[in-house]
PDB file of C-alpha atoms in Angstrom:
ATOM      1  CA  UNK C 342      -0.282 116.883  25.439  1.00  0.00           C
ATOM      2  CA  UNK C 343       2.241 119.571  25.015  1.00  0.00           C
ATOM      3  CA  UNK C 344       2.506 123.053  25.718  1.00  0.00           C
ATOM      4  CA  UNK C 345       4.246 125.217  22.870  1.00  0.00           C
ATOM      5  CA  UNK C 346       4.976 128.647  22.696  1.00  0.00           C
ATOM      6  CA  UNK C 347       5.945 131.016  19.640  1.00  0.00           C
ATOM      7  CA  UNK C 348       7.821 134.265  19.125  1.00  0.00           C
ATOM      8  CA  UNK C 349       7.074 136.397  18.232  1.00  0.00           C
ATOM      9  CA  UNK C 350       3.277 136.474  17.919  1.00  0.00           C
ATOM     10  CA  UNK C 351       3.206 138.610  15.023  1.00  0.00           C
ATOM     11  CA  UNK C 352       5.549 141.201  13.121  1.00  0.00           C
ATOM     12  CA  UNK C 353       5.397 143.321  10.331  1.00  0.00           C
ATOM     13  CA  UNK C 354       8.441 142.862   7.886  1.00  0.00           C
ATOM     14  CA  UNK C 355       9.978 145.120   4.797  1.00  0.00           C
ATOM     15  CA  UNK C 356      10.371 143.321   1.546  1.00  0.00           C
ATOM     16  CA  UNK C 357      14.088 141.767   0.944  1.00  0.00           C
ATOM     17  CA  UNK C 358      14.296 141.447   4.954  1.00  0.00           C
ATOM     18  CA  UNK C 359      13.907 137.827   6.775  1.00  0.00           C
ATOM     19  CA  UNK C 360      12.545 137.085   9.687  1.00  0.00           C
ATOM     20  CA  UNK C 361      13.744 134.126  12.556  1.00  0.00           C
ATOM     21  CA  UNK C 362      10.258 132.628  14.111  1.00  0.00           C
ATOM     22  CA  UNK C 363      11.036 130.696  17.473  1.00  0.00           C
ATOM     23  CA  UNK C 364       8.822 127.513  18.883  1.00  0.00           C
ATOM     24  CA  UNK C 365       9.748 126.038  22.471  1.00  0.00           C
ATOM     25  CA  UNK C 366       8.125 123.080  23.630  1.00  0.00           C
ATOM     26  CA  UNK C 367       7.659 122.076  27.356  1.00  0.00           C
ATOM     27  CA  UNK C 368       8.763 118.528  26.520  1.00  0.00           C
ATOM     28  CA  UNK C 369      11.435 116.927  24.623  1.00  0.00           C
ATOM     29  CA  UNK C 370       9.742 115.674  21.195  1.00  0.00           C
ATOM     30  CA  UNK C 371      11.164 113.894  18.459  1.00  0.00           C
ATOM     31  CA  UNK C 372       9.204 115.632  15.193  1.00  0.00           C
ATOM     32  CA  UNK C 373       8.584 119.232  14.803  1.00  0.00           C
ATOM     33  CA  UNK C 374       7.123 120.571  11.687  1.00  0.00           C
ATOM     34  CA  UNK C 375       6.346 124.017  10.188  1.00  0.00           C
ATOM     35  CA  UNK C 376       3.423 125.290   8.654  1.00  0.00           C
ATOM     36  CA  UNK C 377       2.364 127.976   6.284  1.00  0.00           C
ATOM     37  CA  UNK C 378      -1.173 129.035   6.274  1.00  0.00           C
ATOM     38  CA  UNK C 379      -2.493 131.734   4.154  1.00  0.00           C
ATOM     39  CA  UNK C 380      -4.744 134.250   4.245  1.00  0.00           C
ATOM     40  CA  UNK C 381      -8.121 131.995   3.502  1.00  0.00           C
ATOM     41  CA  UNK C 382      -6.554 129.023   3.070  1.00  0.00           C
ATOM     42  CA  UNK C 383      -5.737 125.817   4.930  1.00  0.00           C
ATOM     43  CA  UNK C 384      -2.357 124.669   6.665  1.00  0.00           C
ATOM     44  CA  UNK C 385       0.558 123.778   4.269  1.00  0.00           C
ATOM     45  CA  UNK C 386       3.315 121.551   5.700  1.00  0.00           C
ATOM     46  CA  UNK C 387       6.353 123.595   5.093  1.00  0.00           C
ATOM     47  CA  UNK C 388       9.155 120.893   6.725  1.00  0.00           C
ATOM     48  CA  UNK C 389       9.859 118.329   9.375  1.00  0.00           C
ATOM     49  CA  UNK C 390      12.101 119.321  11.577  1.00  0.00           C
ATOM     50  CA  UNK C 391      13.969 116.101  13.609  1.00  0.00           C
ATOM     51  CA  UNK C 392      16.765 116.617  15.607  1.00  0.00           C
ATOM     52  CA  UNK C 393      20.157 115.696  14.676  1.00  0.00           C
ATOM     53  CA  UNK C 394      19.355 115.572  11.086  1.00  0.00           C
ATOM     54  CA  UNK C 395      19.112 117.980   8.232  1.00  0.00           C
ATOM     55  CA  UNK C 396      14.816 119.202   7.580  1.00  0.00           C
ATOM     56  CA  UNK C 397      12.732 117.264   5.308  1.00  0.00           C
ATOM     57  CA  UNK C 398      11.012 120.015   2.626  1.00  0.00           C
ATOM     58  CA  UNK C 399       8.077 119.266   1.157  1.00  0.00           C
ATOM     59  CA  UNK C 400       7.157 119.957  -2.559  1.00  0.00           C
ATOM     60  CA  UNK C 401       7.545 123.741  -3.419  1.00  0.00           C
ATOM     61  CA  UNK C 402       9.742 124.859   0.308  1.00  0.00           C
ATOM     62  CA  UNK C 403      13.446 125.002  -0.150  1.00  0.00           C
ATOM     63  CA  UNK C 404      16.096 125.535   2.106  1.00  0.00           C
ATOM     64  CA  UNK C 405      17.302 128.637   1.116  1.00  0.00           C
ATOM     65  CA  UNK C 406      14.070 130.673   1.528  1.00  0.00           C
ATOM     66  CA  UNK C 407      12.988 128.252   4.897  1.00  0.00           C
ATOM     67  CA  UNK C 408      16.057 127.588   6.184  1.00  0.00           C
ATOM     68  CA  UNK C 409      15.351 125.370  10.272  1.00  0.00           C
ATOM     69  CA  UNK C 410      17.159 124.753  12.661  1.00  0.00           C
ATOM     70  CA  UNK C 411      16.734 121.778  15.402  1.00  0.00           C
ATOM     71  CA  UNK C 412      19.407 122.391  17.797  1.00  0.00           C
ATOM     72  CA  UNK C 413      17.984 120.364  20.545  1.00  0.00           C
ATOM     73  CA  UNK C 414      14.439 118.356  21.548  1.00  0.00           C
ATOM     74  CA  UNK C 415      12.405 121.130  22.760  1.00  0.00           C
ATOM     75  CA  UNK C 416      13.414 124.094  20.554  1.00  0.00           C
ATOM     76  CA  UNK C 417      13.211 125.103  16.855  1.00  0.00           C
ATOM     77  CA  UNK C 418      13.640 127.827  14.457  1.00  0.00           C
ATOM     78  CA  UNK C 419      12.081 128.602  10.982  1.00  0.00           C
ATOM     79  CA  UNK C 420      13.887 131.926   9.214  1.00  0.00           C
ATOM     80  CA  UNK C 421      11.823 133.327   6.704  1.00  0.00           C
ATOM     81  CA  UNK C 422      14.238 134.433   3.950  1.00  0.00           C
ATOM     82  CA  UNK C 423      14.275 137.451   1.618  1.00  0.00           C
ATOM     83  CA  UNK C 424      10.619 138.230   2.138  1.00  0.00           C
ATOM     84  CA  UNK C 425       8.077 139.552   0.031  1.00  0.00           C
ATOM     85  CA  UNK C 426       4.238 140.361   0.021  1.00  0.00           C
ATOM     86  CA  UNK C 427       3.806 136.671  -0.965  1.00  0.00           C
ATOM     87  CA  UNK C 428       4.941 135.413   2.056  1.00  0.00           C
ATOM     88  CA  UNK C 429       2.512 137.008   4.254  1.00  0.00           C
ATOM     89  CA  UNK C 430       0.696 134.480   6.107  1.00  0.00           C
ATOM     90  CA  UNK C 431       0.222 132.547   9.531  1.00  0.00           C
ATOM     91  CA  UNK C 432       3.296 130.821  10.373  1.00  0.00           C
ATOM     92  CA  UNK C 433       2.646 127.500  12.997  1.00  0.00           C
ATOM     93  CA  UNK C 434       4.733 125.404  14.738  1.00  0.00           C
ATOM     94  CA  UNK C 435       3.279 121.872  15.816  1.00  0.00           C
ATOM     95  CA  UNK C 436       4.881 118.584  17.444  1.00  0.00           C
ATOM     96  CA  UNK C 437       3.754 115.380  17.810  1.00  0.00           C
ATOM     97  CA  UNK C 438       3.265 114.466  21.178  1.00  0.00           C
ATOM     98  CA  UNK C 439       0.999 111.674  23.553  1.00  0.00           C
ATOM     99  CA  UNK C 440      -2.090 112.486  24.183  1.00  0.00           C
ATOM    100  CA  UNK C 441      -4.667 111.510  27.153  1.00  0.00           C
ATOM    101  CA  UNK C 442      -4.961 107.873  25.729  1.00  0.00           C
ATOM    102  CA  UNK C 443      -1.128 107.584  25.433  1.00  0.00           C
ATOM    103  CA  UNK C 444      -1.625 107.436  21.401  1.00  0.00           C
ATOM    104  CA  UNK C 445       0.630 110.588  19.615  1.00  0.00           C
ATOM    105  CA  UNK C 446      -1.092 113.432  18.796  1.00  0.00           C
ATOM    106  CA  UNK C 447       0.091 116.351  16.934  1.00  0.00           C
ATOM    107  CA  UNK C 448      -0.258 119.682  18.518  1.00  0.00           C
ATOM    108  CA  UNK C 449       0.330 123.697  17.683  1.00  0.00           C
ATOM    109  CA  UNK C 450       1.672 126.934  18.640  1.00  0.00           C
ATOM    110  CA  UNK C 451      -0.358 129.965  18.685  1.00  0.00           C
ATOM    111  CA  UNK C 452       1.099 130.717  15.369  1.00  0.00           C
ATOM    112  CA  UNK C 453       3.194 133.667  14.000  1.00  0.00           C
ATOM    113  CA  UNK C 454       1.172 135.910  11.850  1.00  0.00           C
ATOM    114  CA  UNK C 455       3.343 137.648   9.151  1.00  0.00           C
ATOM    115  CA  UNK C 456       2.442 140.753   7.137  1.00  0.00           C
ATOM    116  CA  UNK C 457       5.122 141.871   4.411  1.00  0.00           C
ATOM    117  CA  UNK C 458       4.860 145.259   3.183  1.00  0.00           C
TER     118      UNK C 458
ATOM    119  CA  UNK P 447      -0.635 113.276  -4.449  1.00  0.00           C
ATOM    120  CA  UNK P 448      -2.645 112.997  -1.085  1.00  0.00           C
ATOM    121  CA  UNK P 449      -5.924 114.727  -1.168  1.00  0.00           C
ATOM    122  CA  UNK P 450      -7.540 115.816   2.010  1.00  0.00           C
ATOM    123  CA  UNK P 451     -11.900 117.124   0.554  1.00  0.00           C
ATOM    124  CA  UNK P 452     -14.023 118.913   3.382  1.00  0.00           C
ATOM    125  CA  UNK P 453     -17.329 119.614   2.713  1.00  0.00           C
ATOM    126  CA  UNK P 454     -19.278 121.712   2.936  1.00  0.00           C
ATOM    127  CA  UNK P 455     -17.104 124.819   2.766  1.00  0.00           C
ATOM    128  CA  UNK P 456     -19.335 126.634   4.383  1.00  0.00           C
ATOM    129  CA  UNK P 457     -22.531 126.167   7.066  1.00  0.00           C
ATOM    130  CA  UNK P 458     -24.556 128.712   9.008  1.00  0.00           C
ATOM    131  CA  UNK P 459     -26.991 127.497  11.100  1.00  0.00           C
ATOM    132  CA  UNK P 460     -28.975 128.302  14.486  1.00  0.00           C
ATOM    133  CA  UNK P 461     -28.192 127.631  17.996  1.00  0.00           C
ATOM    134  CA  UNK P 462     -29.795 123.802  19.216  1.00  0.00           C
ATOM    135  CA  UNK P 463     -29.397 122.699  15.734  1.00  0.00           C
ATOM    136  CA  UNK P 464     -27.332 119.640  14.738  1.00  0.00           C
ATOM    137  CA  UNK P 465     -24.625 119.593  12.296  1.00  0.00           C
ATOM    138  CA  UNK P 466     -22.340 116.962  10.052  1.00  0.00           C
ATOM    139  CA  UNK P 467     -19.444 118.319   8.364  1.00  0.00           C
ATOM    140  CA  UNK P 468     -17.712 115.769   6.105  1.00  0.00           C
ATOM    141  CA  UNK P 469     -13.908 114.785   5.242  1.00  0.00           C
ATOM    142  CA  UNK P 470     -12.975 112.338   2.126  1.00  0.00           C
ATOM    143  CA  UNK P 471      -9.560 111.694   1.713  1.00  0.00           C
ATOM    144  CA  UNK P 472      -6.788 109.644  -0.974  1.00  0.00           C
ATOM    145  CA  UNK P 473      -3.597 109.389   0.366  1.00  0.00           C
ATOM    146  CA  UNK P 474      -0.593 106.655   0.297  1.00  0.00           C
ATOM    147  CA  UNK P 475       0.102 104.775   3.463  1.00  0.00           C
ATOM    148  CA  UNK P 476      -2.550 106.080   5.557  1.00  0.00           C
ATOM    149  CA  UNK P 477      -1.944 106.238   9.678  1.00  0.00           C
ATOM    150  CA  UNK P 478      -4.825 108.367  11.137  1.00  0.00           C
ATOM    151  CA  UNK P 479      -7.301 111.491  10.769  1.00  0.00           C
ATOM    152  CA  UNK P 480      -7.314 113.816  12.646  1.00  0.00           C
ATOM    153  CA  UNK P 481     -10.242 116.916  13.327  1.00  0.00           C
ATOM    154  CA  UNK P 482      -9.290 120.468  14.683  1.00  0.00           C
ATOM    155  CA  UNK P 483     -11.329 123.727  15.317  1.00  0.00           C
ATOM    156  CA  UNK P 484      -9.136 127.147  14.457  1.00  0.00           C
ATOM    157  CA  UNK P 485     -10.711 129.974  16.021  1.00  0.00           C
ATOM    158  CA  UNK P 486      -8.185 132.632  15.742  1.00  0.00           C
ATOM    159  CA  UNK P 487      -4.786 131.283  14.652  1.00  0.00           C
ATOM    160  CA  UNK P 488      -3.379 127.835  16.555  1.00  0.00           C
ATOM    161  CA  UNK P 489      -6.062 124.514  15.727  1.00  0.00           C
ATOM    162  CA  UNK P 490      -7.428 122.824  18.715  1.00  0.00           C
ATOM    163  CA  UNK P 491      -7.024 119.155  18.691  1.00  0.00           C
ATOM    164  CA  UNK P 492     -10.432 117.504  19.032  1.00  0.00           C
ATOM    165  CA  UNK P 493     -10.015 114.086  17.655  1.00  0.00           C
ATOM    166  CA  UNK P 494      -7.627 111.340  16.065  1.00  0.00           C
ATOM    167  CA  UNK P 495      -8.894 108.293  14.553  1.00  0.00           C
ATOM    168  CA  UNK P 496      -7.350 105.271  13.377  1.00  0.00           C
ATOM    169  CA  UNK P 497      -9.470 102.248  13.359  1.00  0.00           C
ATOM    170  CA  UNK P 498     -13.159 102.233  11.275  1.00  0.00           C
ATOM    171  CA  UNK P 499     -16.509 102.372  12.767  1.00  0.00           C
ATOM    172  CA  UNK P 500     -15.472 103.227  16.301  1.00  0.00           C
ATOM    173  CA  UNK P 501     -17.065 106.322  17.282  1.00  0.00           C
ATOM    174  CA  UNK P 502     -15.267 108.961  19.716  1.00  0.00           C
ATOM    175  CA  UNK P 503     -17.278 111.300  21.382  1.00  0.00           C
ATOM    176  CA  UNK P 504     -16.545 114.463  23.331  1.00  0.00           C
ATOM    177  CA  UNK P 505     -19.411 116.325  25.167  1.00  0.00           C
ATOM    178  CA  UNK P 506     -21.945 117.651  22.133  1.00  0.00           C
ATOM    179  CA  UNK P 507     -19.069 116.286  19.355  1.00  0.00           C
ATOM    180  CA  UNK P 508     -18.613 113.068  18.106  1.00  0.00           C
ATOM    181  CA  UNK P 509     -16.683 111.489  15.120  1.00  0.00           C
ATOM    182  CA  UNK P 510     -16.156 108.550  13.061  1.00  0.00           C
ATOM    183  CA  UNK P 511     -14.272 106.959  10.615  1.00  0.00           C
ATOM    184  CA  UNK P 512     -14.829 104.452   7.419  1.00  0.00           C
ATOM    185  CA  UNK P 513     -11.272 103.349   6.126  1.00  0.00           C
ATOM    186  CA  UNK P 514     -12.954 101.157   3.584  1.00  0.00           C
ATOM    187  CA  UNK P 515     -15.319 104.439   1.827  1.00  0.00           C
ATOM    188  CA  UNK P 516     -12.417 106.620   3.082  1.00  0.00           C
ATOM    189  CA  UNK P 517     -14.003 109.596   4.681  1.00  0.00           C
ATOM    190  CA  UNK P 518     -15.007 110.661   8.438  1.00  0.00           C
ATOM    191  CA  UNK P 519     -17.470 112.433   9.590  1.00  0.00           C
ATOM    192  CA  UNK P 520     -17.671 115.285  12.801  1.00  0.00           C
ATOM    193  CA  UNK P 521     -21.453 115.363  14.438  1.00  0.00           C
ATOM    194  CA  UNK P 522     -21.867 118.636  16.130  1.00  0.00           C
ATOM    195  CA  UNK P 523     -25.175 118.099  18.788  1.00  0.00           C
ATOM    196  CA  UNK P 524     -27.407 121.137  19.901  1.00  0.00           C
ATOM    197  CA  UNK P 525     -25.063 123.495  18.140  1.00  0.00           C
ATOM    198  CA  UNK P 526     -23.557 127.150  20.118  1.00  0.00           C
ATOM    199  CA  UNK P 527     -22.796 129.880  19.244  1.00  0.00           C
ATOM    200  CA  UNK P 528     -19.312 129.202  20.757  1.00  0.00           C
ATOM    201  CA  UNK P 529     -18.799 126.434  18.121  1.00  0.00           C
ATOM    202  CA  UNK P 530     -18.572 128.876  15.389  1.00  0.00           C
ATOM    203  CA  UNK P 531     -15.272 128.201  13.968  1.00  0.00           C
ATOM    204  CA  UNK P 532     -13.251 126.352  10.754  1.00  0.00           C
ATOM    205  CA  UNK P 533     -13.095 122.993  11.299  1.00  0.00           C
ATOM    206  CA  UNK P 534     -10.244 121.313   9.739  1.00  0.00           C
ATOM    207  CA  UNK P 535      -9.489 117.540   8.598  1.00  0.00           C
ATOM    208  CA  UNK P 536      -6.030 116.616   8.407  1.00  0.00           C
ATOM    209  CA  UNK P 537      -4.919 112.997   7.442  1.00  0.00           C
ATOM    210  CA  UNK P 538      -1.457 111.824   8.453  1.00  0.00           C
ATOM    211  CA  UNK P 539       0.409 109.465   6.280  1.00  0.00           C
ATOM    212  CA  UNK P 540       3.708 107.829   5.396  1.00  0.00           C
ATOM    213  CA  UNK P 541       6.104 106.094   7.378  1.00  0.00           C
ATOM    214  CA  UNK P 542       9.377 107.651   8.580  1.00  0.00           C
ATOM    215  CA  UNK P 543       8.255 110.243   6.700  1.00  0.00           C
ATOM    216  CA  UNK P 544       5.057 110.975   8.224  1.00  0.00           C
ATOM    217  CA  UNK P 545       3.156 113.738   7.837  1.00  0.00           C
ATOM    218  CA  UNK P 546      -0.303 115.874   7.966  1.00  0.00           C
ATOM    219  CA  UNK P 547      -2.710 116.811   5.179  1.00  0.00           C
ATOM    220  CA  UNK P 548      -4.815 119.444   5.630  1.00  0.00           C
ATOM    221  CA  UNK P 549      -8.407 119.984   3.766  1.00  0.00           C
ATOM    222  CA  UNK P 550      -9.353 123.699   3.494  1.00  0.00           C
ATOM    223  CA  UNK P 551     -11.523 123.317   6.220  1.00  0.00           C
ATOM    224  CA  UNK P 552     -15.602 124.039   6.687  1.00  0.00           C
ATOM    225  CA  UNK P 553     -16.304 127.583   8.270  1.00  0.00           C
ATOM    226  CA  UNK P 554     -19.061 126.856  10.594  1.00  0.00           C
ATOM    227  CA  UNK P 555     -21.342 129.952  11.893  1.00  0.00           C
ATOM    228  CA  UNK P 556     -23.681 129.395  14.699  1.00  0.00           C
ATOM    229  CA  UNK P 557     -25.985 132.136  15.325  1.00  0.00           C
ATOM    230  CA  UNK P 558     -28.269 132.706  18.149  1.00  0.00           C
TER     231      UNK P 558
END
């Protein structure tokens, strides 16, 4: 498994300002990803985040609002950017990592809950 | 577009009884399913299956999966009231491009 770790654990932001979530993993791991979950709903993958290469965005995420970094195997960084009320939601990290049967499992932080006034 | 359908949304039952949430899923290039329970922010990883008809079981849980009618299934034996919780299905797919997605989960109360 893997131990991961977020900061901060929760913040309350003004509108227009961003905010730089951090994830630290107690292992190097190859694929990091970022989620979005909001209020009610279920987790939306945000990006993949692999080291040494630019992030992956899925459908709707762009770099400019979710801009990652990946500087190195265990550590990770998701800047929410120009923030507004919409944007107010549970941000998670997770990696993929083995589990107890040696098979890759994917794993989370204790999340980063956002609140945009 | 890969679709990830939980049902029900919602279950409240009593403490010793059994449960069976449900997961169907459509997605390209299937690799595994995966259940969680979410408490209070981070999911907990219960299972990941890959292969049909193999059962994996973990104290009062178990879970299966039927790649050919694709959907799973989590059992939930003699039911707590510490298993109240959203249970989440996620199905990863793709290749080098792999990735998890997420149904909107069944919200499971247990009372006493």
């Amino acid at each position: 498994s893997a131990v991961i770790s977020q900061k901060p654990s929760r913040d309350i932001c003004q509108r227009g300002t961003s905010l730089t979530i951090q994830c630290q993993v107690d292992s190097q791991v190859t694929m990091m990803f970022w989620y979005r979950q909001q209020p009610g709903q279920s987790l939306t993958l945000i990006a993949t985040a692999n080291q040494g290469s630019e992030a992956t965005y899925e459908s709707g995420f762009v770099i400019d609002k979710f801009p990652i970094s990946r500087p190195n195997l265990t550590f990770s960084t998701l800047t929410v950017s120009n923030m507004s009320p919409e944007d107010s939601s549970i941000y998670l990290c997770s990696v993929d990592a083995p589990g107890l049967a040696g098979a890759y499992e994917q794993y989370f932080g204790p999340g980063t809950r956002l609140t945009v006034t | 577009e890969d679709k990830v359908v939980q049902s029900p949304l919602s279950l409240v039952v009593h403490e010793g009884d059994t449960v069976t949430l449900n997961c169907s899923y459509e997605v390209t290039n299937f690799r595994s399913l995966l259940w969680y329970k979410q408490e209070k922010k981070a999911p907990t990883f219960l299972f990941m299956l890959t292969s049909s008809g193999i059962e994996k079981k973990s104290g009062r849980l178990s879970s299966i999966l039927d790649k050919k009618e694709l959907f799973s299934i989590l059992n939930i034996t003699a039911t707590q009231t510490g298993d109240s919780a959203i249970y989440l299905c996620a199905v990863g797919s793709g290749g080098s491009n792999y990735k998890l997605t997420f149904g909107k989960g069944t919200l499971l109360t247990v009372n006493p």
